Amino acid sequence: MRRSLTLVVALLCSSCVHADKTRSVATRAPIDVIELELAEAQRRMQTGVLSSAALTAAYLERIAAIDDAGPALAAVVEISPHALTEAEALDHERAQGRVRGPLHGIPVLIKDNIDVVGMVNSAGSLALAEHRPRADAPLVSRLRAAGAVILGKTNLSEWANFRASDSTSGWSSRGGQTKNPYALDRNPCGSSSGTGAAIAASLAAVGVGTETDGSILCPSAIQGLVGLKPTVGLIPGGGIIPISATQDTAGPMARTVRDAALLLNGMTEGTGDYAAGLDASALRGKRIGVLRQAMGADPRLDAIAEQALASLRAAGAELIDPVEIATWQQWGEHEFEVLLYEFKDGLDRYLRESGAPVSSLAELIAWNREHARAVMPWFGQDVLEQAQAKEGLDAPAYAAARAAARRLAWDEGLGATLTTHRLDAVVAPAMGPAWPTDPVLGDRIGGGSFGAAAVAGTPSLTVPMGDIHGLPVGLAFLGKPRGEAELLAMGYAFEQKTRARRAPTFRPSVTLAE
């Protein structure tokens, strides 16, 4: 149900207005924003050859050309009506000698489950298509304070892919089906699918995603991006439509490790400079465990992973190969129970306190039934119904499931492996390549090495490591709580050694020639 958006050409001025059905742009000389890194954008603005307003307008033009027309990625669901005005104000600040930092004047896209004043926050659902929060989420306030321009909202898997057991990633009743820019018939993966597609296609400088289990790592890995899932609690979770209080976190999605680190700086406060330690020699002397339990299903993926491991060694890392997580994938059943309980509790609270059009999970389920033709044309809402059937968080079954999930994922799982082998990180392929989108049969997700970190609430990072027939794959780094700086440093050294990222070409499909 992708809305048709009309391109309006206007003079670059503070009166430029955008609604959900109209994208405003400016008439001016073309600006090449493809693969533009934050440092280069800042250099151009500092030397006066580029302004934030012109940069913002250039991204709006690219959204109109690539997302609305052309490949029609359906990655961006709404443009901020204030984007150009905000950019002009930041240009004025720069002219007055005030530069807030590396994000000053940089256009950022935000996932459509995060509150932004003046814009809809829908979690992809038509039930919330008119829900306009009264305040920014704390992370959005921090980005504004850092000088970022909030460009718009990105599509996602409806309700962050927690609606149905047979759902298709990247589809929402509000935004339709997001396409993978590397092959348009392939899936973008994970609930942060729109942010992934948008940043891969250079529709903004950087983007914000959210993850409960894989929703930053997976769309980043299979769309050629750097994606960081931080330690739960590092970034404030207020103003985000929730699934799980113990697993949810927002995180940066970018085309380079440095850009991801700079965006993380803007999303956090008082936790240090995550870009300061980025050094091509950062892998020297690091003890890295090779998690072969997450390998073996695809010889092509394994071959690329072996090349990545060789690059780690060449960069000075000591590989402990193999290591095992003794409780590998035993946490899944307990995790799902926790998510059901926490989703009901957290969503009821968010809907009630934000003044949303539906005030509870029960009302949402009823609304979906009443509007099933529009909201549930492909798959239903069995996961929502399972969550509604749960008791409150004081239920003994919830406490038991939460304790078991934590024990299996961290205490006897990833944490035990890191401690036993004195590791700085564990690595494995993040995911296999993207699968064909199929709304009838749903997702065909294969592999995934990030589950332990997701359930444990600890950080994980994916960095491009190569491709299979032009479909990107990433190397995942799993680390210790609050170990984001170390993971980013190791990821940066790997990135500099391999330079594996390639820009998408918007192929209709995969061909044998590639």
CSV table of C-alpha atoms in Angstrom, one decimal, residues 59-316:
chain,number,residue,atom,x,y,z
A,59,TYR,CA,18.9,14.0,-0.4
A,60,LEU,CA,15.3,14.9,-0.9
A,61,GLU,CA,15.9,14.9,-4.7
A,62,ARG,CA,17.5,11.4,-4.4
A,63,ILE,CA,14.6,10.1,-2.3
A,64,ALA,CA,12.2,11.3,-5.0
A,65,ALA,CA,14.3,9.8,-7.8
A,66,ILE,CA,15.2,6.5,-6.1
A,67,ASP,CA,12.6,5.8,-3.5
A,68,ASP,CA,9.5,7.2,-5.0
A,69,ALA,CA,10.4,6.7,-8.6
A,70,GLY,CA,13.1,4.6,-10.4
A,71,PRO,CA,13.7,1.4,-8.3
A,72,ALA,CA,10.9,2.6,-5.9
A,73,LEU,CA,12.5,1.1,-2.8
A,74,ALA,CA,9.7,2.1,-0.4
A,75,ALA,CA,12.3,2.8,2.2
A,76,VAL,CA,11.2,6.2,3.3
A,77,VAL,CA,7.6,6.6,4.5
A,78,GLU,CA,7.6,10.3,5.5
A,79,ILE,CA,9.7,13.4,5.1
A,80,SER,CA,10.0,15.9,8.0
A,81,PRO,CA,8.1,19.1,7.1
A,82,HIS,CA,10.8,21.0,9.0
A,83,ALA,CA,13.9,19.4,7.4
A,84,LEU,CA,14.9,22.4,5.2
A,85,THR,CA,14.1,24.9,7.8
A,86,GLU,CA,16.2,23.1,10.3
A,87,ALA,CA,19.1,22.9,7.8
A,88,GLU,CA,18.9,26.6,7.1
A,89,ALA,CA,19.0,27.4,10.8
A,90,LEU,CA,22.1,25.2,11.2
A,91,ASP,CA,23.8,26.9,8.3
A,92,HIS,CA,23.1,30.2,10.0
A,93,GLU,CA,24.8,28.9,13.2
A,94,ARG,CA,27.8,27.8,11.2
A,95,ALA,CA,28.0,31.3,9.6
A,96,GLN,CA,28.0,32.7,13.1
A,97,GLY,CA,30.9,30.5,14.1
A,98,ARG,CA,29.0,27.9,16.0
A,99,VAL,CA,29.5,24.3,14.9
A,100,ARG,CA,28.1,21.7,17.3
A,101,GLY,CA,30.2,18.8,16.1
A,102,PRO,CA,30.6,16.1,13.4
A,103,LEU,CA,26.8,15.9,13.0
A,104,HIS,CA,26.2,19.6,12.5
A,105,GLY,CA,23.9,20.0,9.4
A,106,ILE,CA,23.9,16.3,8.6
A,107,PRO,CA,20.6,14.8,7.4
A,108,VAL,CA,19.6,11.6,9.4
A,109,LEU,CA,16.7,9.2,8.8
A,110,ILE,CA,14.9,7.7,11.7
A,111,LYS,CA,13.0,4.4,11.9
A,112,ASP,CA,9.2,4.7,12.1
A,113,ASN,CA,8.9,3.4,15.6
A,114,ILE,CA,10.7,6.3,17.2
A,115,ASP,CA,8.9,9.5,18.3
A,116,VAL,CA,9.7,12.6,16.3
A,117,VAL,CA,7.7,15.8,16.9
A,118,GLY,CA,5.7,16.8,13.9
A,119,MET,CA,5.8,13.4,12.3
A,120,VAL,CA,3.8,10.2,12.5
A,121,ASN,CA,5.1,7.3,14.6
A,122,SER,CA,3.3,4.2,13.4
A,123,ALA,CA,5.5,1.1,13.8
A,124,GLY,CA,4.3,0.6,10.2
A,125,SER,CA,0.7,0.1,11.2
A,126,LEU,CA,-2.3,1.9,9.7
A,127,ALA,CA,-3.8,1.7,13.1
A,128,LEU,CA,-1.3,4.5,14.1
A,129,ALA,CA,-1.2,6.3,10.8
A,130,GLU,CA,-2.4,9.5,12.5
A,131,HIS,CA,-0.4,9.1,15.7
A,132,ARG,CA,1.8,12.2,16.2
A,133,PRO,CA,3.7,12.1,19.4
A,134,ARG,CA,3.9,15.3,21.5
A,135,ALA,CA,7.6,15.1,22.3
A,136,ASP,CA,10.8,13.7,20.6
A,137,ALA,CA,12.3,10.5,21.9
A,138,PRO,CA,15.3,11.3,24.1
A,139,LEU,CA,17.7,9.9,21.4
A,140,VAL,CA,16.1,12.3,18.8
A,141,SER,CA,16.6,15.2,21.2
A,142,ARG,CA,20.2,14.3,21.6
A,143,LEU,CA,20.6,14.1,17.8
A,144,ARG,CA,19.1,17.6,17.4
A,145,ALA,CA,21.4,18.9,20.1
A,146,ALA,CA,24.3,17.5,18.2
A,147,GLY,CA,23.2,19.4,15.1
A,148,ALA,CA,21.6,16.6,13.1
A,149,VAL,CA,18.8,17.4,10.6
A,150,ILE,CA,15.9,15.0,11.0
A,151,LEU,CA,15.2,14.2,7.4
A,152,GLY,CA,12.4,11.7,7.7
A,153,LYS,CA,11.1,8.3,8.8
A,154,THR,CA,11.9,4.9,7.3
A,155,ASN,CA,9.7,2.0,6.7
A,156,LEU,CA,10.0,-1.2,8.8
A,157,SER,CA,8.5,-4.6,9.3
A,158,GLU,CA,5.2,-3.9,10.9
A,159,TRP,CA,5.3,-3.9,14.7
A,160,ALA,CA,9.0,-4.5,14.3
A,161,ASN,CA,8.3,-8.0,12.9
A,162,PHE,CA,6.4,-9.0,16.1
A,163,ARG,CA,2.9,-9.4,14.6
A,164,ALA,CA,2.8,-12.8,12.9
A,165,SER,CA,4.9,-16.0,12.8
A,166,ASP,CA,4.7,-16.1,8.9
A,167,SER,CA,5.5,-12.5,8.3
A,168,THR,CA,7.6,-11.0,5.5
A,169,SER,CA,10.4,-8.7,6.6
A,170,GLY,CA,10.3,-5.2,5.3
A,171,TRP,CA,6.5,-5.1,4.8
A,172,SER,CA,4.1,-2.8,6.6
A,173,SER,CA,0.5,-1.8,6.0
A,174,ARG,CA,1.6,1.9,6.1
A,175,GLY,CA,4.6,1.7,3.9
A,176,GLY,CA,4.3,-1.5,1.7
A,177,GLN,CA,7.2,-3.7,0.9
A,178,THR,CA,10.8,-2.3,1.1
A,179,LYS,CA,13.1,-3.6,-1.6
A,180,ASN,CA,16.8,-4.6,-1.2
A,181,PRO,CA,18.7,-2.1,-3.4
A,182,TYR,CA,21.3,-4.8,-4.3
A,183,ALA,CA,18.6,-6.9,-6.0
A,184,LEU,CA,15.1,-5.5,-6.0
A,185,ASP,CA,13.3,-8.9,-5.7
A,186,ARG,CA,15.4,-9.8,-2.6
A,187,ASN,CA,14.4,-9.1,1.0
A,188,PRO,CA,16.0,-6.2,3.0
A,189,CYS,CA,15.7,-8.3,6.3
A,190,GLY,CA,14.8,-7.3,9.8
A,191,SER,CA,12.5,-4.7,11.2
A,192,SER,CA,15.0,-1.9,10.4
A,193,SER,CA,14.7,-2.8,6.7
A,194,GLY,CA,13.8,0.7,5.6
A,195,THR,CA,16.7,2.3,7.3
A,196,GLY,CA,19.0,-0.3,5.9
A,197,ALA,CA,17.8,0.2,2.3
A,198,ALA,CA,17.8,3.9,2.6
A,199,ILE,CA,21.3,4.3,3.9
A,200,ALA,CA,22.7,1.6,1.5
A,201,ALA,CA,21.1,3.6,-1.4
A,202,SER,CA,22.5,6.9,-0.1
A,203,LEU,CA,19.1,8.4,0.6
A,204,ALA,CA,20.6,10.1,3.8
A,205,ALA,CA,24.0,10.4,5.4
A,206,VAL,CA,23.3,7.9,8.2
A,207,GLY,CA,20.2,6.3,9.8
A,208,VAL,CA,18.9,5.1,13.1
A,209,GLY,CA,17.5,1.6,13.5
A,210,THR,CA,16.3,-0.4,16.4
A,211,GLU,CA,16.9,-4.1,17.4
A,212,THR,CA,15.4,-6.7,19.6
A,213,ASP,CA,17.1,-9.6,18.0
A,214,GLY,CA,18.8,-9.0,14.6
A,215,SER,CA,16.9,-6.0,13.4
A,216,ILE,CA,20.0,-3.9,13.1
A,217,LEU,CA,22.5,-6.6,12.4
A,218,CYS,CA,20.6,-8.5,9.7
A,219,PRO,CA,19.5,-5.5,7.4
A,220,SER,CA,22.9,-4.0,7.8
A,221,ALA,CA,24.7,-7.2,6.9
A,222,ILE,CA,22.7,-8.1,3.8
A,223,GLN,CA,22.6,-4.5,2.5
A,224,GLY,CA,26.3,-3.8,2.7
A,225,LEU,CA,26.2,-1.6,5.8
A,226,VAL,CA,28.0,-1.2,9.2
A,227,GLY,CA,25.4,-1.8,11.9
A,228,LEU,CA,25.9,-1.5,15.6
A,229,LYS,CA,23.5,-3.0,18.2
A,230,PRO,CA,24.7,-1.3,21.4
A,231,THR,CA,24.5,-2.6,25.0
A,232,VAL,CA,20.9,-2.3,26.1
A,233,GLY,CA,20.5,0.9,28.1
A,234,LEU,CA,23.4,2.7,26.5
A,235,ILE,CA,20.9,4.7,24.4
A,236,PRO,CA,17.7,5.8,26.2
A,237,GLY,CA,14.7,3.7,25.2
A,238,GLY,CA,12.0,6.3,25.9
A,239,GLY,CA,9.8,7.3,23.0
A,240,ILE,CA,10.4,4.1,21.1
A,241,ILE,CA,7.4,1.7,20.4
A,242,PRO,CA,8.6,-1.3,22.3
A,243,ILE,CA,8.9,-5.0,22.1
A,244,SER,CA,11.2,-5.9,25.0
A,245,ALA,CA,12.5,-3.8,27.9
A,246,THR,CA,15.4,-6.3,28.3
A,247,GLN,CA,16.4,-6.5,24.6
A,248,ASP,CA,15.3,-3.4,22.8
A,249,THR,CA,17.8,-0.7,21.8
A,250,ALA,CA,18.3,1.8,19.0
A,251,GLY,CA,21.6,1.9,17.1
A,252,PRO,CA,23.4,3.5,14.2
A,253,MET,CA,23.4,2.2,10.6
A,254,ALA,CA,26.0,3.7,8.3
A,255,ARG,CA,28.1,3.0,5.3
A,256,THR,CA,31.4,3.2,7.2
A,257,VAL,CA,32.5,2.3,10.7
A,258,ARG,CA,33.6,5.9,11.4
A,259,ASP,CA,30.2,7.3,10.4
A,260,ALA,CA,28.5,4.7,12.7
A,261,ALA,CA,30.8,5.8,15.6
A,262,LEU,CA,30.0,9.5,15.0
A,263,LEU,CA,26.3,8.8,14.9
A,264,LEU,CA,26.6,6.8,18.1
A,265,ASN,CA,28.3,9.8,19.7
A,266,GLY,CA,25.3,11.9,18.8
A,267,MET,CA,22.8,9.3,20.3
A,268,THR,CA,24.6,9.0,23.6
A,269,GLU,CA,25.7,11.3,26.4
A,270,GLY,CA,28.7,11.2,28.7
A,271,THR,CA,29.9,7.8,27.5
A,272,GLY,CA,33.0,9.0,25.5
A,273,ASP,CA,34.0,9.5,21.9
A,274,TYR,CA,33.5,6.3,20.0
A,275,ALA,CA,35.4,7.6,17.0
A,276,ALA,CA,38.5,8.6,19.0
A,277,GLY,CA,39.9,5.0,19.1
A,278,LEU,CA,39.4,4.2,15.5
A,279,ASP,CA,42.8,3.0,14.2
A,280,ALA,CA,43.9,0.7,11.4
A,281,SER,CA,46.2,-1.1,13.9
A,282,ALA,CA,43.4,-1.7,16.5
A,283,LEU,CA,43.4,-5.5,15.8
A,284,ARG,CA,47.0,-6.0,16.8
A,285,GLY,CA,47.2,-8.4,19.8
A,286,LYS,CA,43.4,-8.8,20.1
A,287,ARG,CA,42.2,-12.3,21.0
A,288,ILE,CA,39.3,-13.2,18.7
A,289,GLY,CA,37.3,-16.4,18.9
A,290,VAL,CA,35.9,-18.0,15.7
A,291,LEU,CA,32.4,-19.2,16.3
A,292,ARG,CA,32.2,-22.0,13.7
A,293,GLN,CA,28.8,-23.1,15.2
A,294,ALA,CA,27.4,-20.3,13.1
A,295,MET,CA,29.1,-21.6,9.9
A,296,GLY,CA,28.8,-24.7,7.7
A,297,ALA,CA,25.4,-24.2,6.1
A,298,ASP,CA,26.7,-22.4,2.9
A,299,PRO,CA,30.1,-23.2,1.4
A,300,ARG,CA,30.1,-19.8,-0.4
A,301,LEU,CA,29.6,-17.9,2.8
A,302,ASP,CA,32.2,-20.0,4.6
A,303,ALA,CA,34.7,-19.2,1.9
A,304,ILE,CA,34.2,-15.5,2.3
A,305,ALA,CA,34.4,-15.9,6.0
A,306,GLU,CA,37.7,-17.7,5.7
A,307,GLN,CA,39.0,-14.7,3.7
A,308,ALA,CA,37.8,-12.4,6.5
A,309,LEU,CA,39.6,-14.5,9.1
A,310,ALA,CA,42.8,-14.3,7.1
A,311,SER,CA,42.3,-10.5,7.0
A,312,LEU,CA,42.0,-10.4,10.8
A,313,ARG,CA,45.2,-12.4,11.2
A,314,ALA,CA,47.0,-10.2,8.7
A,315,ALA,CA,45.9,-7.2,10.7
A,316,GLY,CA,47.5,-8.6,13.8
